PDB file of C-alpha atoms in Angstrom:
ATOM      1  CA  MET A 649     110.152 114.010 110.743  1.00  0.00           C
ATOM      2  CA  PHE A 650     109.190 110.321 110.786  1.00  0.00           C
ATOM      3  CA  PRO A 651     111.784 107.512 111.351  1.00  0.00           C
ATOM      4  CA  ALA A 652     112.045 105.725 108.129  1.00  0.00           C
ATOM      5  CA  ARG A 653     110.533 102.740 109.556  1.00  0.00           C
ATOM      6  CA  SER A 654     107.362 104.770 110.180  1.00  0.00           C
ATOM      7  CA  ARG A 655     107.568 106.147 106.545  1.00  0.00           C
ATOM      8  CA  ILE A 656     107.274 102.359 104.806  1.00  0.00           C
ATOM      9  CA  GLY A 657     104.590 101.593 107.619  1.00  0.00           C
ATOM     10  CA  LEU A 658     102.569 104.045 106.286  1.00  0.00           C
ATOM     11  CA  LEU A 659     102.990 103.403 102.900  1.00  0.00           C
ATOM     12  CA  LEU A 660     102.881  99.474 103.488  1.00  0.00           C
ATOM     13  CA  GLN A 661      99.576 100.107 105.757  1.00  0.00           C
ATOM     14  CA  GLY A 662      97.680 101.815 103.153  1.00  0.00           C
ATOM     15  CA  ASP A 663      98.067 105.533 104.463  1.00  0.00           C
ATOM     16  CA  LEU A 664      98.961 106.773 100.725  1.00  0.00           C
ATOM     17  CA  LYS A 665      98.744 110.314 101.507  1.00  0.00           C
ATOM     18  CA  GLY A 666     100.289 110.018 105.111  1.00  0.00           C
ATOM     19  CA  ALA A 667     103.122 108.217 103.427  1.00  0.00           C
ATOM     20  CA  GLU A 668     103.223 110.823 100.436  1.00  0.00           C
ATOM     21  CA  TYR A 669     103.106 113.528 102.902  1.00  0.00           C
ATOM     22  CA  ALA A 670     106.351 112.186 104.882  1.00  0.00           C
ATOM     23  CA  PHE A 671     108.508 110.940 101.633  1.00  0.00           C
ATOM     24  CA  ARG A 672     107.813 114.563 100.471  1.00  0.00           C
ATOM     25  CA  LYS A 673     109.316 115.784 103.809  1.00  0.00           C
ATOM     26  CA  VAL A 674     112.440 113.415 103.095  1.00  0.00           C
ATOM     27  CA  THR A 675     112.624 115.156  99.700  1.00  0.00           C
ATOM     28  CA  GLU A 676     112.776 118.595 101.059  1.00  0.00           C
ATOM     29  CA  ALA A 677     115.419 117.584 104.386  1.00  0.00           C
ATOM     30  CA  GLU A 678     117.229 115.314 101.916  1.00  0.00           C
ATOM     31  CA  PRO A 679     117.459 116.201  98.126  1.00  0.00           C
ATOM     32  CA  GLU A 680     119.710 114.296  97.079  1.00  0.00           C
ATOM     33  CA  TYR A 681     118.483 111.060  98.093  1.00  0.00           C
ATOM     34  CA  ALA A 682     116.930 109.104  95.575  1.00  0.00           C
ATOM     35  CA  ASP A 683     115.073 106.594  97.590  1.00  0.00           C
ATOM     36  CA  GLY A 684     112.766 109.815  99.140  1.00  0.00           C
ATOM     37  CA  TRP A 685     111.556 110.807  95.311  1.00  0.00           C
ATOM     38  CA  LEU A 686     110.800 107.054  94.642  1.00  0.00           C
ATOM     39  CA  ASN A 687     109.098 106.604  97.673  1.00  0.00           C
ATOM     40  CA  VAL A 688     106.624 109.779  96.936  1.00  0.00           C
ATOM     41  CA  ALA A 689     106.316 108.386  93.480  1.00  0.00           C
ATOM     42  CA  ARG A 690     105.137 104.743  94.761  1.00  0.00           C
ATOM     43  CA  ALA A 691     102.797 106.303  97.029  1.00  0.00           C
ATOM     44  CA  LEU A 692     101.257 108.234  94.212  1.00  0.00           C
ATOM     45  CA  ILE A 693     101.240 104.819  91.881  1.00  0.00           C
ATOM     46  CA  GLN A 694      99.249 103.258  94.598  1.00  0.00           C
ATOM     47  CA  GLU A 695      96.798 106.116  94.880  1.00  0.00           C
ATOM     48  CA  GLY A 696      96.458 105.612  91.049  1.00  0.00           C
ATOM     49  CA  GLU A 697      98.105 109.043  90.492  1.00  0.00           C
ATOM     50  CA  THR A 698     100.648 107.097  87.997  1.00  0.00           C
ATOM     51  CA  GLU A 699     101.326 110.866  85.897  1.00  0.00           C
ATOM     52  CA  ALA A 700     102.084 112.622  89.182  1.00  0.00           C
ATOM     53  CA  ALA A 701     104.446 110.020  90.312  1.00  0.00           C
ATOM     54  CA  ARG A 702     106.393 110.687  86.737  1.00  0.00           C
ATOM     55  CA  PRO A 703     108.418 113.806  87.854  1.00  0.00           C
ATOM     56  CA  PHE A 704     109.173 112.096  91.376  1.00  0.00           C
ATOM     57  CA  ILE A 705     110.730 108.858  89.053  1.00  0.00           C
ATOM     58  CA  GLN A 706     112.322 110.976  86.948  1.00  0.00           C
ATOM     59  CA  GLN A 707     113.965 112.459  89.583  1.00  0.00           C
ATOM     60  CA  ALA A 708     115.079 109.669  91.489  1.00  0.00           C
ATOM     61  CA  LEU A 709     116.564 108.775  88.063  1.00  0.00           C
ATOM     62  CA  ARG A 710     118.771 111.630  87.878  1.00  0.00           C
ATOM     63  CA  LEU A 711     120.242 110.744  91.271  1.00  0.00           C
ATOM     64  CA  ASP A 712     120.630 107.119  90.916  1.00  0.00           C
ATOM     65  CA  SER A 713     120.254 105.562  87.553  1.00  0.00           C
ATOM     66  CA  LYS A 714     121.578 102.227  88.980  1.00  0.00           C
ATOM     67  CA  LEU A 715     118.407 101.476  91.310  1.00  0.00           C
ATOM     68  CA  GLY A 716     116.763  98.432  90.164  1.00  0.00           C
ATOM     69  CA  ARG A 717     113.645  99.469  92.050  1.00  0.00           C
ATOM     70  CA  VAL A 718     113.330 102.927  90.318  1.00  0.00           C
ATOM     71  CA  HIS A 719     113.210 101.765  86.869  1.00  0.00           C
ATOM     72  CA  PHE A 720     110.298  98.923  88.392  1.00  0.00           C
ATOM     73  CA  PHE A 721     108.228 101.749  89.050  1.00  0.00           C
ATOM     74  CA  GLN A 722     109.310 103.690  85.950  1.00  0.00           C
ATOM     75  CA  ALA A 723     107.815 100.589  84.167  1.00  0.00           C
ATOM     76  CA  MET A 724     104.809 100.557  85.925  1.00  0.00           C
ATOM     77  CA  ILE A 725     104.038 104.036  84.958  1.00  0.00           C
ATOM     78  CA  ASP A 726     104.630 103.343  81.210  1.00  0.00           C
ATOM     79  CA  LYS A 727     102.519 100.421  81.582  1.00  0.00           C
ATOM     80  CA  ALA A 728      99.803 102.341  82.849  1.00  0.00           C
ATOM     81  CA  ALA A 729     100.124 104.757  80.027  1.00  0.00           C
ATOM     82  CA  GLY A 730     100.231 101.919  77.375  1.00  0.00           C
ATOM     83  CA  ASP A 731     103.557 102.509  76.462  1.00  0.00           C
ATOM     84  CA  TYR A 732     104.688  98.378  76.639  1.00  0.00           C
ATOM     85  CA  ASP A 733     107.610  98.407  74.978  1.00  0.00           C
ATOM     86  CA  LYS A 734     109.137 101.419  77.216  1.00  0.00           C
ATOM     87  CA  ALA A 735     108.031  99.326  80.420  1.00  0.00           C
ATOM     88  CA  LEU A 736     109.440  96.055  79.019  1.00  0.00           C
ATOM     89  CA  ALA A 737     112.818  98.339  78.716  1.00  0.00           C
ATOM     90  CA  SER A 738     112.666  99.468  82.236  1.00  0.00           C
ATOM     91  CA  LEU A 739     111.779  96.168  83.703  1.00  0.00           C
ATOM     92  CA  ALA A 740     114.588  94.490  81.969  1.00  0.00           C
ATOM     93  CA  LEU A 741     117.289  96.860  83.451  1.00  0.00           C
ATOM     94  CA  ALA A 742     115.228  95.895  87.268  1.00  0.00           C
ATOM     95  CA  GLU A 743     115.635  92.157  86.286  1.00  0.00           C
ATOM     96  CA  ALA A 744     119.112  92.330  85.494  1.00  0.00           C
ATOM     97  CA  GLN A 745     119.803  93.594  89.068  1.00  0.00           C
ATOM     98  CA  TYR A 746     116.901  91.106  90.337  1.00  0.00           C
ATOM     99  CA  PRO A 747     117.020  87.743  88.315  1.00  0.00           C
ATOM    100  CA  ARG A 748     114.875  86.088  90.259  1.00  0.00           C
ATOM    101  CA  ASP A 749     112.470  88.594  91.403  1.00  0.00           C
ATOM    102  CA  ARG A 750     108.901  87.174  90.736  1.00  0.00           C
ATOM    103  CA  VAL A 751     107.184  90.547  90.960  1.00  0.00           C
ATOM    104  CA  VAL A 752     109.277  91.756  88.233  1.00  0.00           C
ATOM    105  CA  LEU A 753     109.212  89.211  86.194  1.00  0.00           C
ATOM    106  CA  ASN A 754     105.374  88.788  86.510  1.00  0.00           C
ATOM    107  CA  GLN A 755     104.957  92.386  85.535  1.00  0.00           C
ATOM    108  CA  MET A 756     107.141  91.604  82.179  1.00  0.00           C
ATOM    109  CA  GLY A 757     104.946  88.411  81.841  1.00  0.00           C
ATOM    110  CA  ARG A 758     101.603  90.735  82.026  1.00  0.00           C
ATOM    111  CA  VAL A 759     103.150  93.449  79.765  1.00  0.00           C
ATOM    112  CA  ARG A 760     104.298  90.381  77.170  1.00  0.00           C
ATOM    113  CA  PHE A 761     100.288  89.337  77.743  1.00  0.00           C
ATOM    114  CA  LEU A 762      98.967  92.976  76.947  1.00  0.00           C
ATOM    115  CA  GLN A 763     100.759  93.129  73.675  1.00  0.00           C
ATOM    116  CA  LYS A 764      99.524  89.388  73.013  1.00  0.00           C
ATOM    117  CA  LYS A 765     102.806  87.922  72.865  1.00  0.00           C
ATOM    118  CA  TYR A 766     101.218  85.068  74.875  1.00  0.00           C
ATOM    119  CA  ALA A 767     104.170  82.286  73.996  1.00  0.00           C
ATOM    120  CA  GLU A 768     106.988  85.326  75.311  1.00  0.00           C
ATOM    121  CA  ALA A 769     104.767  85.795  78.471  1.00  0.00           C
ATOM    122  CA  VAL A 770     104.539  82.100  78.983  1.00  0.00           C
ATOM    123  CA  THR A 771     108.323  81.521  79.260  1.00  0.00           C
ATOM    124  CA  LEU A 772     108.362  84.516  81.846  1.00  0.00           C
ATOM    125  CA  LEU A 773     105.547  83.382  83.734  1.00  0.00           C
ATOM    126  CA  GLU A 774     107.083  80.019  84.028  1.00  0.00           C
ATOM    127  CA  ARG A 775     109.979  81.448  85.482  1.00  0.00           C
ATOM    128  CA  VAL A 776     108.074  82.869  88.353  1.00  0.00           C
ATOM    129  CA  ILE A 777     106.713  79.518  88.933  1.00  0.00           C
ATOM    130  CA  LEU A 778     109.629  78.218  89.581  1.00  0.00           C
ATOM    131  CA  ILE A 779     110.626  80.565  92.192  1.00  0.00           C
ATOM    132  CA  ASP A 780     106.994  80.460  93.612  1.00  0.00           C
ATOM    133  CA  PRO A 781     104.573  77.558  92.478  1.00  0.00           C
ATOM    134  CA  GLU A 782     101.771  79.333  94.395  1.00  0.00           C
ATOM    135  CA  ASP A 783     102.345  82.441  92.881  1.00  0.00           C
ATOM    136  CA  LEU A 784      98.740  83.905  92.104  1.00  0.00           C
ATOM    137  CA  GLN A 785      99.292  86.225  89.710  1.00  0.00           C
ATOM    138  CA  ALA A 786     101.512  84.052  87.720  1.00  0.00           C
ATOM    139  CA  HIS A 787      99.094  81.411  87.463  1.00  0.00           C
ATOM    140  CA  TYR A 788      96.363  83.697  86.593  1.00  0.00           C
ATOM    141  CA  THR A 789      98.507  85.212  83.530  1.00  0.00           C
ATOM    142  CA  LEU A 790      99.274  81.931  82.314  1.00  0.00           C
ATOM    143  CA  MET A 791      95.606  80.699  82.406  1.00  0.00           C
ATOM    144  CA  LEU A 792      94.803  83.697  80.018  1.00  0.00           C
ATOM    145  CA  CYS A 793      97.677  83.371  77.863  1.00  0.00           C
ATOM    146  CA  TYR A 794      97.225  79.370  77.165  1.00  0.00           C
ATOM    147  CA  ARG A 795      93.943  80.589  76.509  1.00  0.00           C
ATOM    148  CA  GLY A 796      94.892  83.033  74.017  1.00  0.00           C
ATOM    149  CA  LEU A 797      97.129  80.605  72.434  1.00  0.00           C
ATOM    150  CA  GLY A 798      94.291  78.024  72.225  1.00  0.00           C
ATOM    151  CA  ARG A 799      95.949  75.542  74.425  1.00  0.00           C
ATOM    152  CA  LEU A 800      92.683  75.022  76.795  1.00  0.00           C
ATOM    153  CA  ASP A 801      94.023  72.117  78.770  1.00  0.00           C
ATOM    154  CA  GLU A 802      96.746  74.045  80.131  1.00  0.00           C
ATOM    155  CA  ALA A 803      94.462  77.090  80.623  1.00  0.00           C
ATOM    156  CA  ALA A 804      92.156  74.575  82.832  1.00  0.00           C
ATOM    157  CA  ARG A 805      95.087  73.631  84.853  1.00  0.00           C
ATOM    158  CA  GLU A 806      96.261  76.837  85.263  1.00  0.00           C
ATOM    159  CA  GLU A 807      92.541  78.100  86.452  1.00  0.00           C
ATOM    160  CA  LYS A 808      92.239  75.031  89.109  1.00  0.00           C
ATOM    161  CA  LEU A 809      96.042  76.531  90.161  1.00  0.00           C
ATOM    162  CA  PHE A 810      94.670  79.533  90.646  1.00  0.00           C
ATOM    163  CA  ARG A 811      91.581  79.006  92.372  1.00  0.00           C
ATOM    164  CA  ARG A 812      93.054  76.451  94.939  1.00  0.00           C
ATOM    165  CA  PHE A 813      95.724  78.827  95.652  1.00  0.00           C
ATOM    166  CA  LYS A 814      93.008  81.547  95.767  1.00  0.00           C
ATOM    167  CA  ALA A 815      91.194  79.677  98.484  1.00  0.00           C
ATOM    168  CA  ASN A 816      94.422  79.044 100.698  1.00  0.00           C
ATOM    169  CA  GLU A 817      94.988  82.599 100.701  1.00  0.00           C
ATOM    170  CA  THR A 818      91.575  83.332 101.899  1.00  0.00           C
ATOM    171  CA  SER A 819      91.806  80.855 104.481  1.00  0.00           C
ATOM    172  CA  GLN A 820      95.033  82.368 105.399  1.00  0.00           C
ATOM    173  CA  GLU A 821      93.128  86.005 106.086  1.00  0.00           C
ATOM    174  CA  VAL A 822      90.393  83.893 107.840  1.00  0.00           C
ATOM    175  CA  THR A 823      92.969  82.670 110.797  1.00  0.00           C
ATOM    176  CA  PHE A 824      95.074  85.725 110.616  1.00  0.00           C
ATOM    177  CA  ARG A 825      94.141  87.514 113.562  1.00  0.00           C
ATOM    178  CA  ARG A 826      93.507  83.939 115.703  1.00  0.00           C
ATOM    179  CA  ARG A 827      97.364  83.011 114.820  1.00  0.00           C
TER     180      ARG A 827
END
């Protein structure tokens, strides 16, 4: 079987089928290990197969309902299905364990945006900016929320910040090999 680093490495490198295969082997070898089930679901979610991921997340929850990351990925499945209230409930469980996790907060803000609850989204996304002032997703979603609220000056400011930090990200990609 693949070592743990190799399995996660496959997922992080984008070899989603390889990662899914490796994690399925983990569930066969250690069926009581919640992370094995979770990681199969993660690979499927990244492939866009959110409904196929649902039974794996449910099994991970049965094995360890306290894992915040299981709740996070449950939320991604529910968000993709359009069940925003359920997604927010799962994200709240993840946030309770990781209150400064900008990915969780970003997703909460995004769901509030999708619900057209722009002011609530802004409050969440401002927390992200306190953690990481250059967070691209937060600036982008803030821009959209401010537009939705009719606060066009603030939307323009967020658009400017988004473009500035997006440009920096592109330059990092260009210089990555050289570094």
